[in-house]
Tab-separated table of C-alpha atoms and ligand atoms in Angstrom:
chain	number	residue	atom	x	y	z
A	6	MET	CA	0.000	0.000	0.000
A	7	TYR	CA	1.144	3.506	-0.732
A	8	GLU	CA	1.158	6.037	2.087
A	9	PHE	CA	-1.990	7.951	2.939
A	10	ALA	CA	-3.366	10.156	5.683
A	11	TYR	CA	-6.071	8.804	7.972
A	12	HIS	CA	-9.047	10.761	9.273
A	13	ARG	CA	-11.837	9.663	11.553
A	14	PRO	CA	-14.489	12.402	11.533
A	15	ASN	CA	-17.495	12.169	13.839
A	16	SER	CA	-20.021	13.848	11.566
A	17	ILE	CA	-21.182	13.542	7.968
A	18	ARG	CA	-20.463	17.226	7.439
A	19	LYS	CA	-16.829	16.844	8.500
A	20	ALA	CA	-16.416	13.725	6.384
A	21	SER	CA	-17.788	15.546	3.413
A	22	SER	CA	-15.521	18.564	3.820
A	23	LEU	CA	-12.462	16.315	4.293
A	24	SER	CA	-13.273	14.626	0.994
A	25	ALA	CA	-13.156	17.907	-0.866
A	26	SER	CA	-9.361	18.054	-0.942
A	27	GLY	CA	-7.095	15.774	-2.947
A	28	GLU	CA	-7.725	12.157	-3.791
A	29	ALA	CA	-9.468	11.031	-0.620
A	30	LYS	CA	-11.623	7.915	-0.286
A	31	PHE	CA	-14.165	6.873	2.308
A	32	LEU	CA	-13.325	3.783	4.348
A	33	ALA	CA	-16.259	1.678	5.535
A	34	GLY	CA	-15.524	-1.991	6.332
A	35	GLY	CA	-12.407	-1.968	4.185
A	36	GLN	CA	-13.139	-5.465	2.863
A	37	THR	CA	-12.929	-4.303	-0.723
A	38	LEU	CA	-10.998	-1.055	-0.465
A	39	LEU	CA	-8.013	-2.346	1.547
A	40	PRO	CA	-7.345	-5.378	-0.692
A	41	THR	CA	-7.607	-3.036	-3.700
A	42	MET	CA	-5.094	-0.639	-2.138
A	43	LYS	CA	-2.730	-3.501	-1.297
A	44	GLN	CA	-2.725	-4.441	-4.965
A	45	ARG	CA	-2.071	-0.782	-5.758
A	46	LEU	CA	-5.186	-0.676	-7.902
A	47	ALA	CA	-6.257	2.297	-5.771
A	48	SER	CA	-3.936	4.815	-4.171
A	49	PRO	CA	-5.948	7.466	-2.350
A	50	ASP	CA	-3.876	10.099	-0.550
A	51	ALA	CA	-6.288	10.035	2.391
A	52	LEU	CA	-8.781	7.627	3.929
A	53	ILE	CA	-11.812	9.044	5.685
A	54	ASP	CA	-13.023	6.392	8.104
A	55	LEU	CA	-16.817	6.507	8.412
A	56	ALA	CA	-16.892	4.238	11.485
A	57	GLY	CA	-16.972	7.115	13.965
A	58	ILE	CA	-20.139	8.695	12.573
A	59	GLU	CA	-23.152	7.904	14.710
A	60	ALA	CA	-25.636	9.062	12.042
A	61	LEU	CA	-24.592	6.254	9.672
A	62	GLN	CA	-25.450	3.537	12.198
A	63	GLY	CA	-28.696	1.902	13.150
A	64	ILE	CA	-31.485	-0.276	11.831
A	65	GLU	CA	-35.132	0.619	12.392
A	66	LEU	CA	-38.591	0.033	11.041
A	67	LYS	CA	-40.585	3.211	10.421
A	68	GLY	CA	-44.105	2.421	9.315
A	69	ARG	CA	-43.802	0.129	6.280
A	70	THR	CA	-40.201	1.109	5.519
A	71	LEU	CA	-37.042	-0.504	6.837
A	72	HIS	CA	-34.184	1.975	7.371
A	73	ILE	CA	-30.673	0.534	7.366
A	74	GLY	CA	-27.757	2.846	8.180
A	75	ALA	CA	-24.909	2.780	5.653
A	76	MET	CA	-22.376	1.524	8.225
A	77	SER	CA	-24.492	-1.472	9.252
A	78	ARG	CA	-22.241	-4.510	9.035
A	79	HIS	CA	-23.444	-7.575	7.137
A	80	ALA	CA	-23.418	-9.500	10.442
A	81	ASP	CA	-25.638	-6.853	12.085
A	82	VAL	CA	-28.198	-6.999	9.275
A	83	ALA	CA	-28.146	-10.816	9.296
A	84	SER	CA	-28.759	-11.043	13.031
A	85	SER	CA	-31.089	-8.050	13.458
A	86	ALA	CA	-34.439	-9.111	14.898
A	87	VAL	CA	-36.035	-6.152	13.102
A	88	VAL	CA	-34.730	-7.186	9.663
A	89	ARG	CA	-35.501	-10.862	10.202
A	90	GLU	CA	-39.073	-9.981	11.026
A	91	ALA	CA	-39.576	-7.297	8.366
A	92	ILE	CA	-37.699	-8.735	5.355
A	93	PRO	CA	-36.320	-12.192	6.189
A	94	ALA	CA	-34.886	-12.554	2.666
A	95	LEU	CA	-32.665	-9.527	3.275
A	96	ALA	CA	-31.347	-10.900	6.574
A	97	ALA	CA	-30.635	-14.229	4.879
A	98	LEU	CA	-28.833	-12.512	1.995
A	99	ALA	CA	-26.599	-10.575	4.400
A	100	GLY	CA	-25.866	-13.747	6.353
A	101	ASP	CA	-24.606	-15.470	3.230
A	102	ILE	CA	-22.128	-12.820	2.064
A	103	GLY	CA	-18.528	-14.055	2.057
A	104	ASP	CA	-17.550	-15.532	5.394
A	105	PRO	CA	-18.112	-14.636	9.078
A	106	HIS	CA	-15.014	-12.423	9.291
A	107	VAL	CA	-15.942	-10.467	6.172
A	108	ARG	CA	-19.491	-10.097	7.531
A	109	ALA	CA	-18.150	-8.724	10.817
A	110	MET	CA	-16.588	-5.804	8.922
A	111	GLY	CA	-18.278	-5.297	5.530
A	112	THR	CA	-21.116	-2.761	5.344
A	113	ILE	CA	-24.205	-2.259	3.202
A	114	GLY	CA	-23.038	1.227	2.207
A	115	GLY	CA	-19.632	-0.048	1.089
A	116	SER	CA	-21.148	-2.913	-0.846
A	117	ILE	CA	-23.539	-0.803	-2.875
A	118	ALA	CA	-21.081	2.084	-3.385
A	119	ASN	CA	-18.679	-0.464	-4.815
A	120	ASN	CA	-21.330	-2.101	-7.047
A	121	ASP	CA	-19.329	-5.224	-7.799
A	122	PRO	CA	-21.126	-7.041	-10.640
A	123	ALA	CA	-21.257	-10.181	-8.469
A	124	ALA	CA	-22.216	-8.557	-5.151
A	125	ASP	CA	-25.401	-9.527	-3.321
A	126	TYR	CA	-26.791	-6.275	-1.902
A	127	PRO	CA	-27.307	-4.607	-5.296
A	128	ALA	CA	-29.777	-7.424	-6.111
A	129	ALA	CA	-31.668	-6.753	-2.875
A	130	CYS	CA	-31.795	-2.996	-3.474
A	131	LEU	CA	-33.028	-3.334	-7.031
A	132	GLY	CA	-35.234	-6.339	-6.260
A	133	LEU	CA	-36.982	-4.566	-3.389
A	134	GLY	CA	-37.193	-1.146	-5.040
A	135	ALA	CA	-35.026	0.460	-2.363
A	136	THR	CA	-34.139	4.145	-2.095
A	137	ILE	CA	-30.526	5.087	-1.477
A	138	VAL	CA	-30.232	8.164	0.731
A	139	THR	CA	-27.067	10.250	0.550
A	140	ASN	CA	-25.912	13.445	2.239
A	141	LYS	CA	-27.228	15.269	-0.832
A	142	ARG	CA	-30.334	13.493	-2.172
A	143	ARG	CA	-32.422	10.348	-2.543
A	144	ILE	CA	-31.739	8.007	-5.439
A	145	SER	CA	-33.989	5.124	-6.439
A	146	ALA	CA	-32.188	1.807	-6.870
A	147	ASP	CA	-33.375	1.830	-10.494
A	148	ASP	CA	-31.188	4.887	-11.097
A	149	PHE	CA	-28.363	4.091	-8.678
A	150	PHE	CA	-26.552	1.109	-10.210
A	151	THR	CA	-25.358	2.478	-13.518
A	152	ASP	CA	-22.614	0.151	-14.768
A	153	MET	CA	-19.862	-2.251	-13.697
A	154	PHE	CA	-18.384	-0.769	-10.469
A	155	GLU	CA	-20.223	2.463	-11.368
A	156	THR	CA	-23.023	4.170	-9.494
A	157	ALA	CA	-24.901	7.459	-9.608
A	158	LEU	CA	-22.804	8.713	-6.654
A	159	GLU	CA	-20.901	11.894	-7.303
A	160	GLU	CA	-17.410	12.675	-6.057
A	161	GLY	CA	-17.516	13.040	-2.281
A	162	GLU	CA	-21.166	11.971	-1.955
A	163	ILE	CA	-21.834	9.794	1.104
A	164	ILE	CA	-24.517	7.115	1.348
A	165	THR	CA	-26.187	7.628	4.710
A	166	LYS	CA	-28.845	4.925	4.663
A	167	VAL	CA	-30.903	2.619	2.510
A	168	LEU	CA	-34.707	2.543	2.707
A	169	PHE	CA	-36.493	-0.703	1.882
A	170	PRO	CA	-40.278	-0.707	1.446
A	171	LEU	CA	-41.651	-3.898	3.004
A	172	PRO	CA	-42.640	-6.490	0.408
A	173	ARG	CA	-45.446	-8.967	0.904
A	174	ARG	CA	-43.223	-11.773	-0.293
A	175	SER	CA	-39.559	-11.915	-1.217
A	176	ALA	CA	-36.646	-14.296	-1.550
A	177	TYR	CA	-33.086	-14.405	-2.804
A	178	ALA	CA	-31.574	-17.440	-4.503
A	179	LYS	CA	-27.827	-17.415	-5.003
A	180	PHE	CA	-25.599	-19.842	-6.842
A	181	ASP	CA	-22.291	-18.975	-5.289
A	182	ASN	CA	-18.872	-19.301	-6.710
A	183	PRO	CA	-17.433	-21.784	-4.216
A	184	ALA	CA	-14.016	-20.101	-4.170
A	185	SER	CA	-14.993	-16.454	-3.704
A	186	ARG	CA	-18.553	-16.887	-2.316
A	187	TYR	CA	-19.650	-14.038	-4.590
A	188	ALA	CA	-22.694	-14.758	-6.756
A	189	LEU	CA	-22.093	-16.605	-9.999
A	190	VAL	CA	-25.758	-15.771	-10.413
A	191	GLY	CA	-28.124	-14.447	-7.768
A	192	VAL	CA	-31.795	-13.581	-8.259
A	193	PHE	CA	-33.855	-11.488	-5.868
A	194	VAL	CA	-37.636	-11.528	-6.335
A	195	SER	CA	-40.263	-9.545	-4.473
A	196	LYS	CA	-43.962	-8.863	-4.610
A	197	ARG	CA	-45.617	-5.820	-3.105
A	198	GLY	CA	-49.226	-5.358	-4.151
A	199	ARG	CA	-49.173	-5.731	-7.948
A	200	ASP	CA	-45.571	-4.630	-8.148
A	201	VAL	CA	-43.285	-7.585	-8.852
A	202	ARG	CA	-39.535	-7.231	-9.184
A	203	VAL	CA	-36.913	-9.669	-10.430
A	204	ALA	CA	-33.321	-8.470	-10.049
A	205	VAL	CA	-30.299	-10.422	-11.236
A	206	THR	CA	-26.713	-10.075	-10.023
A	207	GLY	CA	-23.550	-11.934	-11.017
A	208	ALA	CA	-24.749	-12.643	-14.524
A	209	GLY	CA	-24.064	-9.387	-16.333
A	210	PRO	CA	-21.748	-6.392	-15.988
A	211	CYS	CA	-24.259	-4.735	-13.625
A	212	VAL	CA	-27.331	-5.829	-11.674
A	213	PHE	CA	-30.470	-5.761	-13.894
A	214	ARG	CA	-34.216	-6.444	-13.876
A	215	VAL	CA	-35.966	-8.966	-16.102
A	216	ALA	CA	-39.177	-7.361	-17.390
A	217	ALA	CA	-40.538	-10.521	-19.043
A	218	MET	CA	-40.323	-12.414	-15.753
A	219	GLU	CA	-41.872	-9.542	-13.811
A	220	ASP	CA	-44.822	-9.380	-16.220
A	221	ALA	CA	-45.435	-13.099	-16.017
A	222	LEU	CA	-45.167	-13.130	-12.228
A	223	SER	CA	-47.466	-10.166	-11.778
A	224	LYS	CA	-50.195	-12.187	-13.517
A	225	ARG	CA	-49.527	-15.203	-11.361
A	226	PHE	CA	-46.781	-15.344	-8.746
A	227	ALA	CA	-45.628	-18.949	-9.176
A	228	ALA	CA	-42.458	-20.615	-10.398
A	229	LYS	CA	-44.456	-22.180	-13.223
A	230	SER	CA	-45.204	-18.734	-14.647
A	231	LEU	CA	-41.533	-18.528	-15.619
A	232	ASP	CA	-41.677	-21.565	-17.915
A	233	GLY	CA	-40.392	-20.681	-21.344
A	234	ILE	CA	-38.953	-17.307	-20.296
A	235	SER	CA	-35.209	-16.948	-20.667
A	236	VAL	CA	-32.686	-14.126	-20.733
A	237	ALA	CA	-30.410	-13.629	-23.733
A	238	ALA	CA	-26.880	-14.911	-23.159
A	239	GLY	CA	-25.499	-12.255	-25.478
A	240	ASP	CA	-25.230	-9.535	-22.850
A	241	LEU	CA	-23.973	-11.763	-20.032
A	242	ASN	CA	-20.509	-12.393	-18.603
A	243	SER	CA	-18.275	-15.214	-19.744
A	244	ASP	CA	-15.199	-16.036	-17.671
A	245	ILE	CA	-13.240	-18.952	-16.230
A	246	HIS	CA	-16.058	-19.601	-13.786
A	247	ALA	CA	-18.960	-19.895	-16.213
A	248	SER	CA	-19.939	-19.222	-19.810
A	249	ALA	CA	-22.631	-16.710	-20.722
A	250	ASP	CA	-24.944	-19.560	-21.778
A	251	TYR	CA	-24.525	-21.277	-18.441
A	252	ARG	CA	-25.220	-18.034	-16.612
A	253	ALA	CA	-28.328	-17.426	-18.731
A	254	HIS	CA	-29.557	-20.888	-17.795
A	255	LEU	CA	-28.820	-20.243	-14.115
A	256	VAL	CA	-30.867	-17.030	-14.160
A	257	GLY	CA	-33.946	-19.110	-14.989
A	258	VAL	CA	-33.134	-21.760	-12.391
A	259	MET	CA	-32.403	-19.249	-9.607
A	260	ALA	CA	-35.486	-17.168	-10.460
A	261	ARG	CA	-37.701	-20.263	-10.122
A	262	ARG	CA	-36.067	-21.190	-6.838
A	263	ALA	CA	-36.499	-17.672	-5.497
A	264	VAL	CA	-40.185	-17.540	-6.459
A	265	ALA	CA	-40.787	-20.957	-4.924
A	266	ALA	CA	-39.108	-19.819	-1.691
A	267	ALA	CA	-40.806	-16.408	-1.488
B	25	MET	CA	2.694	9.288	12.779
B	26	PRO	CA	-0.551	8.595	14.621
B	27	LYS	CA	-0.298	6.900	17.975
B	28	VAL	CA	-2.579	3.925	18.574
B	29	THR	CA	-3.380	2.408	21.916
B	30	MET	CA	-5.159	-0.918	22.302
B	31	THR	CA	-5.690	-3.512	24.941
B	32	VAL	CA	-4.103	-6.639	23.533
B	33	ASN	CA	-4.634	-9.874	25.434
B	34	GLY	CA	-5.565	-7.855	28.479
B	35	LYS	CA	-2.479	-5.597	28.431
B	36	ALA	CA	-2.236	-2.018	27.251
B	37	ALA	CA	-0.148	-1.672	24.100
B	38	SER	CA	0.610	1.461	22.180
B	39	ALA	CA	2.858	2.528	19.334
B	40	ASP	CA	3.315	5.186	16.714
B	41	VAL	CA	2.321	3.659	13.407
B	42	GLU	CA	1.936	4.735	9.830
B	43	PRO	CA	-1.748	4.813	8.833
B	44	ARG	CA	-1.028	2.053	6.303
B	45	THR	CA	0.155	-0.365	9.017
B	46	LEU	CA	-2.152	-3.365	8.966
B	47	LEU	CA	-3.504	-4.649	12.255
B	48	VAL	CA	-1.683	-7.934	11.643
B	49	ASP	CA	1.635	-6.114	11.193
B	50	PHE	CA	1.027	-4.093	14.331
B	51	LEU	CA	0.547	-7.338	16.250
B	52	ARG	CA	3.399	-9.258	14.673
B	53	GLN	CA	6.023	-6.572	14.175
B	54	HIS	CA	5.364	-3.959	16.824
B	55	LEU	CA	4.172	-6.275	19.587
B	56	ARG	CA	6.080	-9.381	18.449
B	57	LEU	CA	2.925	-11.469	18.785
B	58	THR	CA	3.792	-13.769	15.899
B	59	GLY	CA	1.137	-16.362	16.666
B	60	THR	CA	-1.214	-14.556	14.286
B	61	HIS	CA	-0.176	-15.678	10.810
B	62	VAL	CA	-0.317	-14.180	7.354
B	63	GLY	CA	-1.235	-16.855	4.839
B	64	CYS	CA	-2.529	-15.084	1.780
B	65	ASP	CA	-2.498	-11.369	2.604
B	66	THR	CA	-5.497	-11.122	0.247
B	67	SER	CA	-8.391	-11.602	2.708
B	68	GLN	CA	-9.068	-15.191	1.689
B	69	CYS	CA	-7.418	-17.683	4.044
B	70	GLY	CA	-8.256	-16.677	7.620
B	71	ALA	CA	-4.786	-17.436	9.065
B	72	CYS	CA	-4.787	-13.884	10.464
B	73	VAL	CA	-8.108	-14.025	12.338
B	74	VAL	CA	-8.113	-12.261	15.714
B	75	HIS	CA	-10.920	-10.970	17.936
B	76	VAL	CA	-11.474	-7.229	18.052
B	77	ASN	CA	-14.051	-5.953	20.523
B	78	GLY	CA	-15.377	-9.501	20.680
B	79	ARG	CA	-15.718	-10.119	16.929
B	80	ALA	CA	-13.502	-12.276	14.731
B	81	ILE	CA	-11.983	-10.306	11.845
B	82	LYS	CA	-9.181	-10.748	9.344
B	83	ALA	CA	-6.276	-8.731	10.733
B	84	CYS	CA	-4.684	-8.507	7.275
B	85	THR	CA	-7.721	-6.565	6.036
B	86	SER	CA	-7.880	-3.903	8.701
B	87	LEU	CA	-5.641	-1.004	9.677
B	88	ALA	CA	-4.158	-0.631	13.144
B	89	VAL	CA	-5.367	3.001	13.263
B	90	GLN	CA	-8.974	1.834	12.893
B	91	TRP	CA	-8.705	0.203	16.314
B	92	ASP	CA	-7.464	2.913	18.609
B	93	GLY	CA	-9.032	2.154	21.998
B	94	ALA	CA	-10.148	-1.349	21.006
B	95	SER	CA	-9.721	-4.614	22.844
B	96	VAL	CA	-7.911	-7.315	20.846
B	97	THR	CA	-7.447	-10.999	21.604
B	98	THR	CA	-4.936	-13.088	19.672
B	99	ILE	CA	-4.101	-16.772	19.900
B	100	GLU	CA	-1.500	-15.881	22.546
B	101	GLY	CA	-4.296	-14.573	24.769
B	102	LEU	CA	-6.426	-17.710	24.923
B	103	ALA	CA	-4.559	-19.974	27.341
B	104	SER	CA	-4.573	-19.244	31.056
B	105	GLY	CA	-0.989	-19.724	32.115
B	106	ASP	CA	0.002	-23.286	31.269
B	107	ALA	CA	-3.588	-24.432	30.835
B	108	LEU	CA	-4.625	-24.409	27.177
B	109	HIS	CA	-8.029	-22.968	26.269
B	110	PRO	CA	-10.518	-25.851	25.808
B	111	MET	CA	-10.562	-25.169	22.041
B	112	GLN	CA	-6.756	-25.372	21.838
B	113	GLU	CA	-6.838	-28.569	23.870
B	114	ALA	CA	-9.498	-30.026	21.538
B	115	PHE	CA	-7.354	-29.295	18.458
B	116	ARG	CA	-4.416	-31.074	20.129
B	117	GLU	CA	-6.524	-34.019	21.253
B	118	HIS	CA	-8.297	-34.511	17.897
B	119	HIS	CA	-5.323	-33.853	15.624
B	120	GLY	CA	-6.971	-30.756	14.228
B	121	LEU	CA	-3.661	-29.664	12.733
B	122	GLN	CA	-0.739	-30.932	10.732
B	123	CYS	CA	1.697	-28.161	9.797
B	124	GLY	CA	-0.147	-25.788	12.120
B	125	PHE	CA	-0.004	-22.743	9.896
B	126	CYS	CA	-3.769	-22.237	9.705
B	127	THR	CA	-4.318	-23.227	13.339
B	128	PRO	CA	-4.217	-19.846	15.112
B	129	GLY	CA	-6.855	-18.484	12.730
B	130	MET	CA	-8.898	-21.683	12.915
B	131	ILE	CA	-8.965	-21.601	16.687
B	132	MET	CA	-9.842	-17.910	16.884
B	133	ALA	CA	-12.625	-18.473	14.322
B	134	ALA	CA	-13.791	-21.548	16.247
B	135	VAL	CA	-14.033	-19.720	19.579
B	136	ASP	CA	-15.905	-16.898	17.844
B	137	LEU	CA	-18.407	-19.235	16.205
B	138	VAL	CA	-19.113	-20.981	19.487
B	139	ASN	CA	-19.573	-17.605	21.203
B	140	ARG	CA	-22.033	-16.498	18.526
B	141	HIS	CA	-24.036	-19.710	18.223
B	142	GLY	CA	-23.919	-20.761	21.851
B	143	GLY	CA	-24.134	-24.432	22.795
B	144	VAL	CA	-22.576	-27.050	20.548
B	145	PRO	CA	-23.095	-26.262	16.851
B	146	ASP	CA	-23.808	-29.176	14.513
B	147	GLU	CA	-21.370	-30.308	11.844
B	148	ALA	CA	-23.101	-28.462	8.992
B	149	THR	CA	-22.976	-25.212	10.949
B	150	ILE	CA	-19.306	-25.663	11.777
B	151	ARG	CA	-18.433	-26.343	8.136
B	152	ARG	CA	-20.421	-23.346	6.950
B	153	GLU	CA	-18.794	-21.113	9.541
B	154	LEU	CA	-15.335	-22.185	8.366
B	155	GLU	CA	-15.984	-20.693	4.930
B	156	GLY	CA	-13.288	-18.065	5.543
B	157	ASN	CA	-10.583	-20.341	6.964
B	158	MET	CA	-8.457	-22.495	4.719
B	159	CYS	CA	-6.310	-25.452	5.616
B	160	ARG	CA	-3.963	-26.984	3.069
B	161	CYS	CA	-3.107	-30.060	5.149
B	162	THR	CA	-5.855	-31.721	7.111
B	163	GLY	CA	-8.826	-31.992	4.773
B	164	TYR	CA	-10.860	-30.302	7.546
B	165	HIS	CA	-12.314	-33.513	9.046
B	166	ASN	CA	-10.385	-33.365	12.273
B	167	ILE	CA	-10.760	-29.609	12.488
B	168	VAL	CA	-14.537	-30.000	12.417
B	169	LYS	CA	-14.328	-32.773	14.992
B	170	ALA	CA	-12.059	-30.683	17.213
B	171	ILE	CA	-14.399	-27.696	17.074
B	172	GLY	CA	-17.380	-29.828	18.096
B	173	ALA	CA	-15.396	-31.239	21.011
B	174	GLY	CA	-13.990	-27.818	21.887
B	175	ALA	CA	-17.495	-26.358	21.903
B	176	SER	CA	-18.683	-29.041	24.367
B	177	ALA	CA	-15.646	-28.471	26.542
B	178	MET	CA	-16.262	-24.702	26.502
B	179	GLN	CA	-19.776	-25.244	27.857
B	180	GLY	CA	-18.390	-27.511	30.552
B	181	SER	CA	-15.661	-25.116	31.605
B	182	GLY	CA	-17.959	-22.106	31.533
B	183	LYS	CA	-15.278	-20.532	29.344
B	184	VAL	CA	-17.591	-19.064	26.780
B	185	ALA	CA	-16.136	-15.725	25.907
B	186	ALA	CA	-12.406	-15.523	25.381
B	187	GLU	CA	-12.515	-11.828	26.115
C	329	FAD	C1	-13.204	-12.944	1.069
C	329	FAD	C2	-14.311	-12.012	0.670
C	329	FAD	C3	-15.516	-12.530	0.243
C	329	FAD	C4	-16.562	-11.690	-0.135
C	329	FAD	N1	-17.730	-12.256	-0.553
C	329	FAD	C5	-18.748	-11.461	-0.923
C	329	FAD	C6	-19.996	-12.021	-1.345
C	329	FAD	O1	-20.205	-13.232	-1.334
C	329	FAD	N2	-20.968	-11.173	-1.721
C	329	FAD	C7	-20.810	-9.810	-1.687
C	329	FAD	O2	-21.733	-9.099	-2.034
C	329	FAD	N3	-19.659	-9.267	-1.287
C	329	FAD	C8	-18.623	-10.049	-0.903
C	329	FAD	N4	-17.461	-9.474	-0.467
C	329	FAD	C9	-17.366	-7.998	-0.429
C	329	FAD	C10	-17.836	-7.470	0.917
C	329	FAD	O3	-19.236	-7.586	1.033
C	329	FAD	C11	-17.417	-6.016	1.108
C	329	FAD	O4	-17.586	-5.784	2.453
C	329	FAD	C12	-18.164	-4.964	0.350
C	329	FAD	O5	-18.163	-5.145	-1.018
C	329	FAD	C13	-17.549	-3.585	0.583
C	329	FAD	O6	-18.024	-3.100	1.770
C	329	FAD	P1	-17.055	-2.438	2.816
C	329	FAD	O7	-17.925	-1.900	3.894
C	329	FAD	O8	-15.994	-3.374	3.200
C	329	FAD	O9	-16.499	-1.186	1.986
C	329	FAD	P2	-15.041	-0.604	1.733
C	329	FAD	O10	-14.156	-1.663	1.205
C	329	FAD	O11	-14.593	0.139	2.938
C	329	FAD	O12	-15.390	0.461	0.599
C	329	FAD	C14	-15.754	0.062	-0.716
C	329	FAD	C15	-15.989	1.311	-1.580
C	329	FAD	O13	-17.178	1.978	-1.191
C	329	FAD	C16	-16.930	3.335	-0.814
C	329	FAD	N5	-17.830	3.611	0.305
C	329	FAD	C17	-17.934	2.888	1.458
C	329	FAD	N6	-18.932	3.374	2.225
C	329	FAD	C18	-19.470	4.420	1.561
C	329	FAD	C19	-20.544	5.331	1.844
C	329	FAD	N7	-21.279	5.239	2.969
C	329	FAD	N8	-20.823	6.303	0.935
C	329	FAD	C20	-20.105	6.397	-0.218
C	329	FAD	N9	-19.094	5.573	-0.542
C	329	FAD	C21	-18.776	4.588	0.333
C	329	FAD	C22	-15.457	3.366	-0.463
C	329	FAD	O14	-14.909	4.656	-0.635
C	329	FAD	C23	-14.882	2.361	-1.449
C	329	FAD	O15	-14.694	2.950	-2.692
C	329	FAD	C24	-16.391	-10.289	-0.077
C	329	FAD	C25	-15.187	-9.740	0.360
C	329	FAD	C26	-14.144	-10.588	0.744
C	329	FAD	C27	-12.867	-10.003	1.221
C	330	FES	S1	-3.683	-13.566	5.732
C	330	FES	FE1	-5.521	-12.561	6.234
C	330	FES	S2	-6.995	-13.738	5.218
C	330	FES	FE2	-5.124	-14.707	4.613
C	331	FES	S1	-2.545	-27.646	9.308
C	331	FES	FE1	-1.331	-27.028	7.645
C	331	FES	S2	-2.574	-25.504	6.746
C	331	FES	FE2	-3.874	-26.332	8.203
């Protein structure tokens, strides 16, 4: 790692003003950023640790919306009685990220800011129609995840929390890469009134929704409704772990499993 | 250079460190606690697992400066005098190690998983919980056996939390 300065502000305002100078980066759980810096793929001249900011912590249910602070660790979300009651699929998803030590450190804010094409939380945000709240504005998940490792966040913008409207039914089915535990393909489905969402991670360069599946499921929410619906392999990833065709096939399989489990 | 102060294995420890000093390097190089190993240095293998404020984390993927004021337990802090911690004893008894390189991380992860689950976790739970700890020698069988036995012994000894 190259040298950098370290700051630990106690307010969002201070964090934001620290980020205005030079090539600073926010540090959340460090489970992606620190390995990236060790490989010298990132070399910020300052790290602004968000762990001392009270306002980024906390999980609470307000009416029919679940609020999760950006610095909530995966382990906290997985074990939260509030999340398990409100959106069990989200607690289960968090409890299946990486391994226990990664879950003790990694945060929801860091995961979605990073927008790894194989990360789990982006599927939950898009699949539940979440709203990402920053120190500047509110961004719907539909507009937030823009491309591979790209989001709508501007320079120095801080995610403060994520708001999840409670679904009536939801589930996440993940086919994990056994070496990395990231999703080879993961599908999050939810139903809230007539609104059905199907969000796919791991398969393409960025998390995406499958309109044909959503239409079919909004007529009848059953795995059988997905018979004959497939996604085109053309736009999907091909790598040493799986071909695009295999991933396309897995999208169908995981979507059926998720609907059956929801 | 920032000064960090932690309680490590019950004793106060402080040093001036560069911000880029990893927690594992602080432990190994500044405090000479070389029981915590570095296997991969890429957050994969779990050889570097220690407990910080009661949670198991990978010390190669955390900075020392993040933990000013924290309480850290390493493998050196588990035994009481000459008496091994029940989990260490179980690894010895059940041949849960061969070369021993992964063992400090395995044992710290094992104590953490027992603390979190309480009671004696079943085999499937133990295997799932070991997702982040790799062993190149044993094939895991005896590690899983040792953790089950260590968990029972921890209940018996009332030694639940290492902290
Ligand atoms: C061995 C291993 C296995 C893993 N397996 C999985 C897996 O199965 N599934 C999965 O989804 N992920 C997995 N991960 C990634 C893990 O979930 C990370 O914790 C996560 O991607 C990044 O979160 P973090 O809190 O560690 O963020 P950091 O690494 O601290 O930061 C990541 C990026 O986000 C930015 N950032 C952080 N917080 C904010 C904020 N509040 N506002 C704006 N920007 C912010 C940082 O500046 C940085 O650019 C794994 C990681 C490891 C090491
Ligand atoms: S040395 Fe830390 S995970 Fe391998
Ligand atoms: S005993 Fe050799 S790596 Fe586990």
